[in-house]
Amino acid sequence: MGKSLGVIVVVLAVAAGVGFAIGQGTTTTERGYPVPWIAAVISFVVQWVVFVPSFIKQTEHYYDLTGSLTYLTVVWFCVLAGPMDTRGLVIAVCVTLWAGRLGSFLFRRVKKSGGDGRFDEIKPSFGRFLVAWTLQGLWVFLTLAAAIAAITAGEPPTVGVVDAIGLAVWILGFGIEVVADRQKSAFREKHPGEFITTGLWAWSRHPNYFGEIVLWVGVAIMASSTLEGWQWVAWISPVFVYVLLTRISGVPILERRSDERWGGDEAYEGYKAKTPVLLLRPPS
């Protein structure tokens, strides 16, 4: 439990630092607290509230759904707490579309499969399971950092070309993620137990993750014209998403599982050799 507590303290310290940075010059509550600070608190409190019954029932079924609902709660809290401007509303809608689609998709998947193997070992441990939920709070807050900074900007500048570019990048990334997920789901229904090599999956071994990284870059671009001074820390959003998906919980885990399942198979090894891990590249 001591190690788990240490991890939680570090996680909260990171969130506090980022919250302090992006909270400079933003709108405040009636009591004078910067809205991004409250957003950080909400990000963690929602996780801890749902963690309690989840630990008691030893289930991870509501983990991903809770994460998505937290995105929606935080982003719309920021919208309602700050001055409503076009940029902020567009970003909020983008986050809502992404979170709503991904959350429902992951919830249906875990219900259909009966569970999530990532939690098999840690569910029985109060400390380790709590760390997982706390890390999700950090995931929500850091990923939303740029969006929060833009939505709560004290004096947001007029929407311009940079915002249009950011929105176009977001649409591109969102489209790639949606198409990739749908292609994989359809393939699994027709070919259970096999690995997909068609559609966008012929261009990348993880096109859905590529799309997710791109869409958060789009949000950060839209937010850029509102950032000043320490608020540029908000660009941690797409950087964090990239590191998370390529170094921690996304690509490494799936690559390891795939290697364990199909490693040595001639077709699988050939697919790996000619297909990029992340970036989209036309098949040769």
Short mmCIF file of C-alpha atoms in Angstrom, two decimals:
data_model
loop_
_atom_site.label_atom_id
_atom_site.label_comp_id
_atom_site.label_asym_id
_atom_site.label_seq_id
_atom_site.Cartn_x
_atom_site.Cartn_y
_atom_site.Cartn_z
CA MET A 1 0.00 0.00 0.00
CA GLY A 2 2.91 2.33 0.71
CA LYS A 3 4.16 2.13 -2.89
CA SER A 4 0.67 2.76 -4.23
CA LEU A 5 0.28 5.79 -1.98
CA GLY A 6 3.59 7.14 -3.27
CA VAL A 7 2.43 6.81 -6.87
CA ILE A 8 -0.82 8.60 -6.06
CA VAL A 9 1.05 11.47 -4.40
CA VAL A 10 3.28 11.87 -7.47
CA VAL A 11 0.26 11.77 -9.79
CA LEU A 12 -1.54 14.46 -7.80
CA ALA A 13 1.63 16.59 -7.72
CA VAL A 14 1.91 16.42 -11.52
CA ALA A 15 -1.73 17.40 -11.92
CA ALA A 16 -1.30 20.26 -9.46
CA GLY A 17 1.70 21.59 -11.37
CA VAL A 18 -0.05 21.49 -14.71
CA GLY A 19 -3.20 22.94 -13.19
CA PHE A 20 -1.23 25.85 -11.73
CA ALA A 21 0.44 26.55 -15.09
CA ILE A 22 -2.68 26.52 -17.27
CA GLY A 23 -4.68 28.34 -14.59
CA GLN A 24 -2.71 31.55 -15.10
CA GLY A 25 -4.98 34.29 -16.44
CA THR A 26 -8.03 32.05 -16.82
CA THR A 27 -11.54 32.67 -15.52
CA THR A 28 -12.19 32.05 -11.84
CA THR A 29 -15.04 30.85 -9.66
CA GLU A 30 -16.98 33.22 -7.41
CA ARG A 31 -14.51 32.43 -4.63
CA GLY A 32 -11.55 33.31 -6.82
CA TYR A 33 -10.29 29.83 -7.69
CA PRO A 34 -9.08 29.37 -11.29
CA VAL A 35 -11.51 27.10 -13.13
CA PRO A 36 -8.71 24.73 -14.32
CA TRP A 37 -7.95 23.96 -10.65
CA ILE A 38 -11.53 22.86 -10.06
CA ALA A 39 -11.40 20.86 -13.29
CA ALA A 40 -8.39 18.97 -11.94
CA VAL A 41 -10.22 18.16 -8.72
CA ILE A 42 -13.27 16.91 -10.64
CA SER A 43 -11.05 14.69 -12.80
CA PHE A 44 -9.92 12.72 -9.75
CA VAL A 45 -13.01 12.87 -7.54
CA VAL A 46 -15.21 11.23 -10.19
CA GLN A 47 -12.71 8.34 -10.46
CA TRP A 48 -12.53 7.81 -6.71
CA VAL A 49 -16.31 7.84 -6.32
CA VAL A 50 -16.77 5.10 -8.92
CA PHE A 51 -13.73 3.19 -7.66
CA VAL A 52 -15.44 2.36 -4.35
CA PRO A 53 -18.31 0.21 -5.73
CA SER A 54 -16.01 -1.14 -8.46
CA PHE A 55 -13.55 -2.46 -5.87
CA ILE A 56 -16.33 -3.89 -3.73
CA LYS A 57 -17.82 -5.73 -6.71
CA GLN A 58 -14.38 -6.48 -8.19
CA THR A 59 -15.29 -5.18 -11.62
CA GLU A 60 -13.59 -3.01 -14.20
CA HIS A 61 -16.67 -2.83 -16.44
CA TYR A 62 -17.24 0.86 -15.72
CA TYR A 63 -13.61 1.98 -15.86
CA ASP A 64 -13.52 3.21 -19.47
CA LEU A 65 -17.07 4.53 -19.31
CA THR A 66 -16.20 6.54 -16.20
CA GLY A 67 -13.21 8.02 -17.98
CA SER A 68 -15.39 9.19 -20.86
CA LEU A 69 -18.03 10.61 -18.53
CA THR A 70 -15.30 12.48 -16.69
CA TYR A 71 -14.17 14.08 -19.94
CA LEU A 72 -17.73 15.26 -20.55
CA THR A 73 -18.17 16.49 -16.98
CA VAL A 74 -14.92 18.44 -16.92
CA VAL A 75 -15.20 20.03 -20.34
CA TRP A 76 -18.79 21.21 -19.87
CA PHE A 77 -18.08 22.42 -16.37
CA CYS A 78 -15.39 24.61 -17.91
CA VAL A 79 -17.77 25.84 -20.61
CA LEU A 80 -20.46 26.79 -18.11
CA ALA A 81 -17.99 28.33 -15.67
CA GLY A 82 -16.25 30.54 -18.19
CA PRO A 83 -17.14 32.99 -20.95
CA MET A 84 -18.80 31.11 -23.78
CA ASP A 85 -16.97 31.88 -27.01
CA THR A 86 -16.98 30.17 -30.39
CA ARG A 87 -13.56 28.56 -30.00
CA GLY A 88 -14.38 27.12 -26.59
CA LEU A 89 -17.71 25.73 -27.75
CA VAL A 90 -16.17 24.13 -30.84
CA ILE A 91 -13.48 22.47 -28.72
CA ALA A 92 -16.09 21.31 -26.21
CA VAL A 93 -18.16 19.76 -28.99
CA CYS A 94 -15.07 18.03 -30.40
CA VAL A 95 -14.24 16.55 -26.99
CA THR A 96 -17.88 15.51 -26.52
CA LEU A 97 -18.00 13.68 -29.85
CA TRP A 98 -14.72 11.90 -29.14
CA ALA A 99 -15.50 10.95 -25.54
CA GLY A 100 -19.07 9.88 -26.29
CA ARG A 101 -18.05 7.64 -29.16
CA LEU A 102 -14.98 6.12 -27.52
CA GLY A 103 -16.65 5.59 -24.16
CA SER A 104 -19.66 3.78 -25.60
CA PHE A 105 -17.40 1.75 -27.91
CA LEU A 106 -15.13 0.59 -25.08
CA PHE A 107 -18.06 -0.09 -22.74
CA ARG A 108 -19.78 -2.30 -25.32
CA ARG A 109 -16.51 -4.10 -25.97
CA VAL A 110 -15.77 -4.89 -22.31
CA LYS A 111 -19.37 -6.02 -21.76
CA LYS A 112 -19.18 -8.30 -24.78
CA SER A 113 -15.81 -9.79 -23.82
CA GLY A 114 -16.76 -10.10 -20.15
CA GLY A 115 -13.76 -8.23 -18.81
CA ASP A 116 -10.47 -6.44 -19.41
CA GLY A 117 -7.31 -8.49 -18.95
CA ARG A 118 -5.35 -5.43 -17.83
CA PHE A 119 -7.10 -5.56 -14.45
CA ASP A 120 -6.95 -9.28 -13.67
CA GLU A 121 -3.92 -9.01 -11.39
CA ILE A 122 -4.58 -5.63 -9.79
CA LYS A 123 -8.33 -5.80 -8.99
CA PRO A 124 -7.87 -7.75 -5.72
CA SER A 125 -5.41 -5.14 -4.41
CA PHE A 126 -7.05 -2.01 -2.98
CA GLY A 127 -3.92 0.08 -3.50
CA ARG A 128 -3.05 -1.04 -7.02
CA PHE A 129 -6.65 -0.81 -8.21
CA LEU A 130 -6.95 2.67 -6.71
CA VAL A 131 -3.76 3.69 -8.53
CA ALA A 132 -5.34 2.61 -11.82
CA TRP A 133 -8.37 4.82 -11.21
CA THR A 134 -6.19 7.71 -10.04
CA LEU A 135 -4.06 7.42 -13.16
CA GLN A 136 -7.23 7.67 -15.21
CA GLY A 137 -7.94 10.98 -13.49
CA LEU A 138 -4.48 12.18 -14.55
CA TRP A 139 -5.11 10.88 -18.06
CA VAL A 140 -8.31 12.91 -18.30
CA PHE A 141 -6.81 16.11 -16.93
CA LEU A 142 -3.54 16.08 -18.89
CA THR A 143 -5.27 15.10 -22.11
CA LEU A 144 -7.75 17.94 -21.63
CA ALA A 145 -5.11 20.48 -20.60
CA ALA A 146 -5.12 22.40 -23.89
CA ALA A 147 -8.90 22.26 -24.17
CA ILE A 148 -9.34 23.52 -20.60
CA ALA A 149 -6.90 26.38 -21.14
CA ALA A 150 -8.69 27.49 -24.29
CA ILE A 151 -12.23 27.18 -22.92
CA THR A 152 -11.39 29.12 -19.75
CA ALA A 153 -9.26 31.81 -21.39
CA GLY A 154 -9.94 35.15 -19.71
CA GLU A 155 -9.91 37.22 -22.89
CA PRO A 156 -10.05 34.79 -25.82
CA PRO A 157 -8.88 36.24 -29.16
CA THR A 158 -11.05 36.16 -32.26
CA VAL A 159 -11.28 32.84 -34.08
CA GLY A 160 -8.89 32.75 -37.02
CA VAL A 161 -6.96 30.65 -39.51
CA VAL A 162 -5.05 28.75 -36.81
CA ASP A 163 -8.33 27.56 -35.33
CA ALA A 164 -9.54 26.39 -38.75
CA ILE A 165 -6.31 24.43 -39.23
CA GLY A 166 -6.66 22.88 -35.79
CA LEU A 167 -10.26 21.86 -36.47
CA ALA A 168 -9.26 20.30 -39.80
CA VAL A 169 -6.52 18.31 -38.05
CA TRP A 170 -9.01 17.18 -35.40
CA ILE A 171 -11.52 16.04 -38.04
CA LEU A 172 -8.79 14.08 -39.82
CA GLY A 173 -7.65 12.35 -36.63
CA PHE A 174 -11.19 11.62 -35.45
CA GLY A 175 -12.11 10.17 -38.83
CA ILE A 176 -9.07 7.88 -38.85
CA GLU A 177 -9.80 6.63 -35.33
CA VAL A 178 -13.49 5.94 -36.05
CA VAL A 179 -12.83 4.15 -39.34
CA ALA A 180 -10.00 2.06 -37.86
CA ASP A 181 -12.09 0.95 -34.88
CA ARG A 182 -15.06 0.03 -37.06
CA GLN A 183 -12.87 -1.91 -39.48
CA LYS A 184 -11.33 -3.92 -36.67
CA SER A 185 -14.68 -4.66 -35.00
CA ALA A 186 -16.18 -5.83 -38.31
CA PHE A 187 -13.12 -7.98 -39.03
CA ARG A 188 -13.21 -9.66 -35.63
CA GLU A 189 -16.85 -10.63 -36.06
CA LYS A 190 -16.12 -12.33 -39.38
CA HIS A 191 -12.66 -13.67 -38.52
CA PRO A 192 -12.41 -14.34 -34.78
CA GLY A 193 -8.93 -15.23 -33.60
CA GLU A 194 -7.19 -13.75 -36.64
CA PHE A 195 -5.17 -10.55 -37.00
CA ILE A 196 -6.38 -7.76 -39.27
CA THR A 197 -4.26 -6.63 -42.23
CA THR A 198 -6.89 -4.84 -44.33
CA GLY A 199 -8.20 -1.28 -44.61
CA LEU A 200 -6.28 1.26 -42.56
CA TRP A 201 -4.65 -1.68 -40.77
CA ALA A 202 -2.71 -2.34 -43.97
CA TRP A 203 -1.27 1.17 -43.61
CA SER A 204 -0.45 0.97 -39.89
CA ARG A 205 -0.49 -1.66 -37.14
CA HIS A 206 -2.25 0.82 -34.86
CA PRO A 207 -4.11 3.37 -37.02
CA ASN A 208 -6.70 4.05 -34.30
CA TYR A 209 -3.95 5.26 -31.95
CA PHE A 210 -2.46 7.38 -34.72
CA GLY A 211 -5.85 9.00 -35.23
CA GLU A 212 -6.24 9.71 -31.53
CA ILE A 213 -2.85 11.41 -31.32
CA VAL A 214 -3.65 13.53 -34.38
CA LEU A 215 -7.02 14.69 -33.04
CA TRP A 216 -5.46 15.90 -29.78
CA VAL A 217 -2.82 17.76 -31.78
CA GLY A 218 -5.76 19.44 -33.50
CA VAL A 219 -7.24 20.50 -30.16
CA ALA A 220 -3.87 21.90 -29.05
CA ILE A 221 -3.56 23.87 -32.29
CA MET A 222 -7.01 25.39 -31.75
CA ALA A 223 -6.01 26.31 -28.21
CA SER A 224 -2.66 27.85 -29.19
CA SER A 225 -3.91 31.37 -29.87
CA THR A 226 -5.27 31.60 -26.30
CA LEU A 227 -2.06 30.51 -24.56
CA GLU A 228 0.33 32.88 -22.82
CA GLY A 229 3.38 32.34 -20.63
CA TRP A 230 3.16 29.23 -18.49
CA GLN A 231 -0.06 28.25 -20.21
CA TRP A 232 2.00 26.80 -23.06
CA VAL A 233 2.42 23.85 -20.71
CA ALA A 234 -1.02 22.90 -22.06
CA TRP A 235 0.77 21.40 -25.08
CA ILE A 236 1.52 18.54 -22.73
CA SER A 237 -1.86 17.26 -23.94
CA PRO A 238 -0.85 15.70 -27.31
CA VAL A 239 2.64 14.91 -26.00
CA PHE A 240 1.14 12.99 -23.08
CA VAL A 241 -1.27 11.13 -25.37
CA TYR A 242 1.63 10.17 -27.67
CA VAL A 243 3.81 8.92 -24.80
CA LEU A 244 0.90 7.08 -23.18
CA LEU A 245 -0.15 5.27 -26.34
CA THR A 246 3.31 4.49 -27.72
CA ARG A 247 5.35 3.86 -24.59
CA ILE A 248 3.03 2.81 -21.75
CA SER A 249 -0.47 1.40 -22.16
CA GLY A 250 -1.30 1.25 -25.85
CA VAL A 251 1.10 -0.03 -28.47
CA PRO A 252 3.51 -1.92 -26.14
CA ILE A 253 0.74 -3.98 -24.55
CA LEU A 254 -0.99 -4.85 -27.82
CA GLU A 255 2.28 -5.63 -29.59
CA ARG A 256 3.27 -7.97 -26.78
CA ARG A 257 -0.09 -9.73 -26.83
CA SER A 258 0.04 -10.10 -30.60
CA ASP A 259 3.56 -11.50 -30.48
CA GLU A 260 2.51 -14.02 -27.84
CA ARG A 261 -0.45 -15.09 -29.95
CA TRP A 262 0.90 -15.07 -33.48
CA GLY A 263 4.68 -14.75 -33.07
CA GLY A 264 6.45 -17.11 -35.48
CA ASP A 265 3.51 -17.19 -37.88
CA GLU A 266 4.91 -16.41 -41.32
CA ALA A 267 2.01 -14.18 -42.37
CA TYR A 268 2.09 -12.24 -39.09
CA GLU A 269 5.85 -11.72 -39.19
CA GLY A 270 5.58 -10.54 -42.79
CA TYR A 271 2.84 -8.09 -41.82
CA LYS A 272 4.98 -6.69 -39.01
CA ALA A 273 8.00 -6.34 -41.27
CA LYS A 274 6.23 -4.27 -43.92
CA THR A 275 3.68 -2.30 -41.86
CA PRO A 276 4.63 0.73 -39.69
CA VAL A 277 3.81 0.53 -36.00
CA LEU A 278 1.99 3.88 -35.91
CA LEU A 279 2.36 6.26 -38.85
CA LEU A 280 0.11 5.67 -41.84
CA ARG A 281 1.96 4.54 -44.95
CA PRO A 282 0.44 3.07 -48.12
CA PRO A 283 1.08 -0.69 -48.24
CA SER A 284 3.94 -1.70 -50.47
#
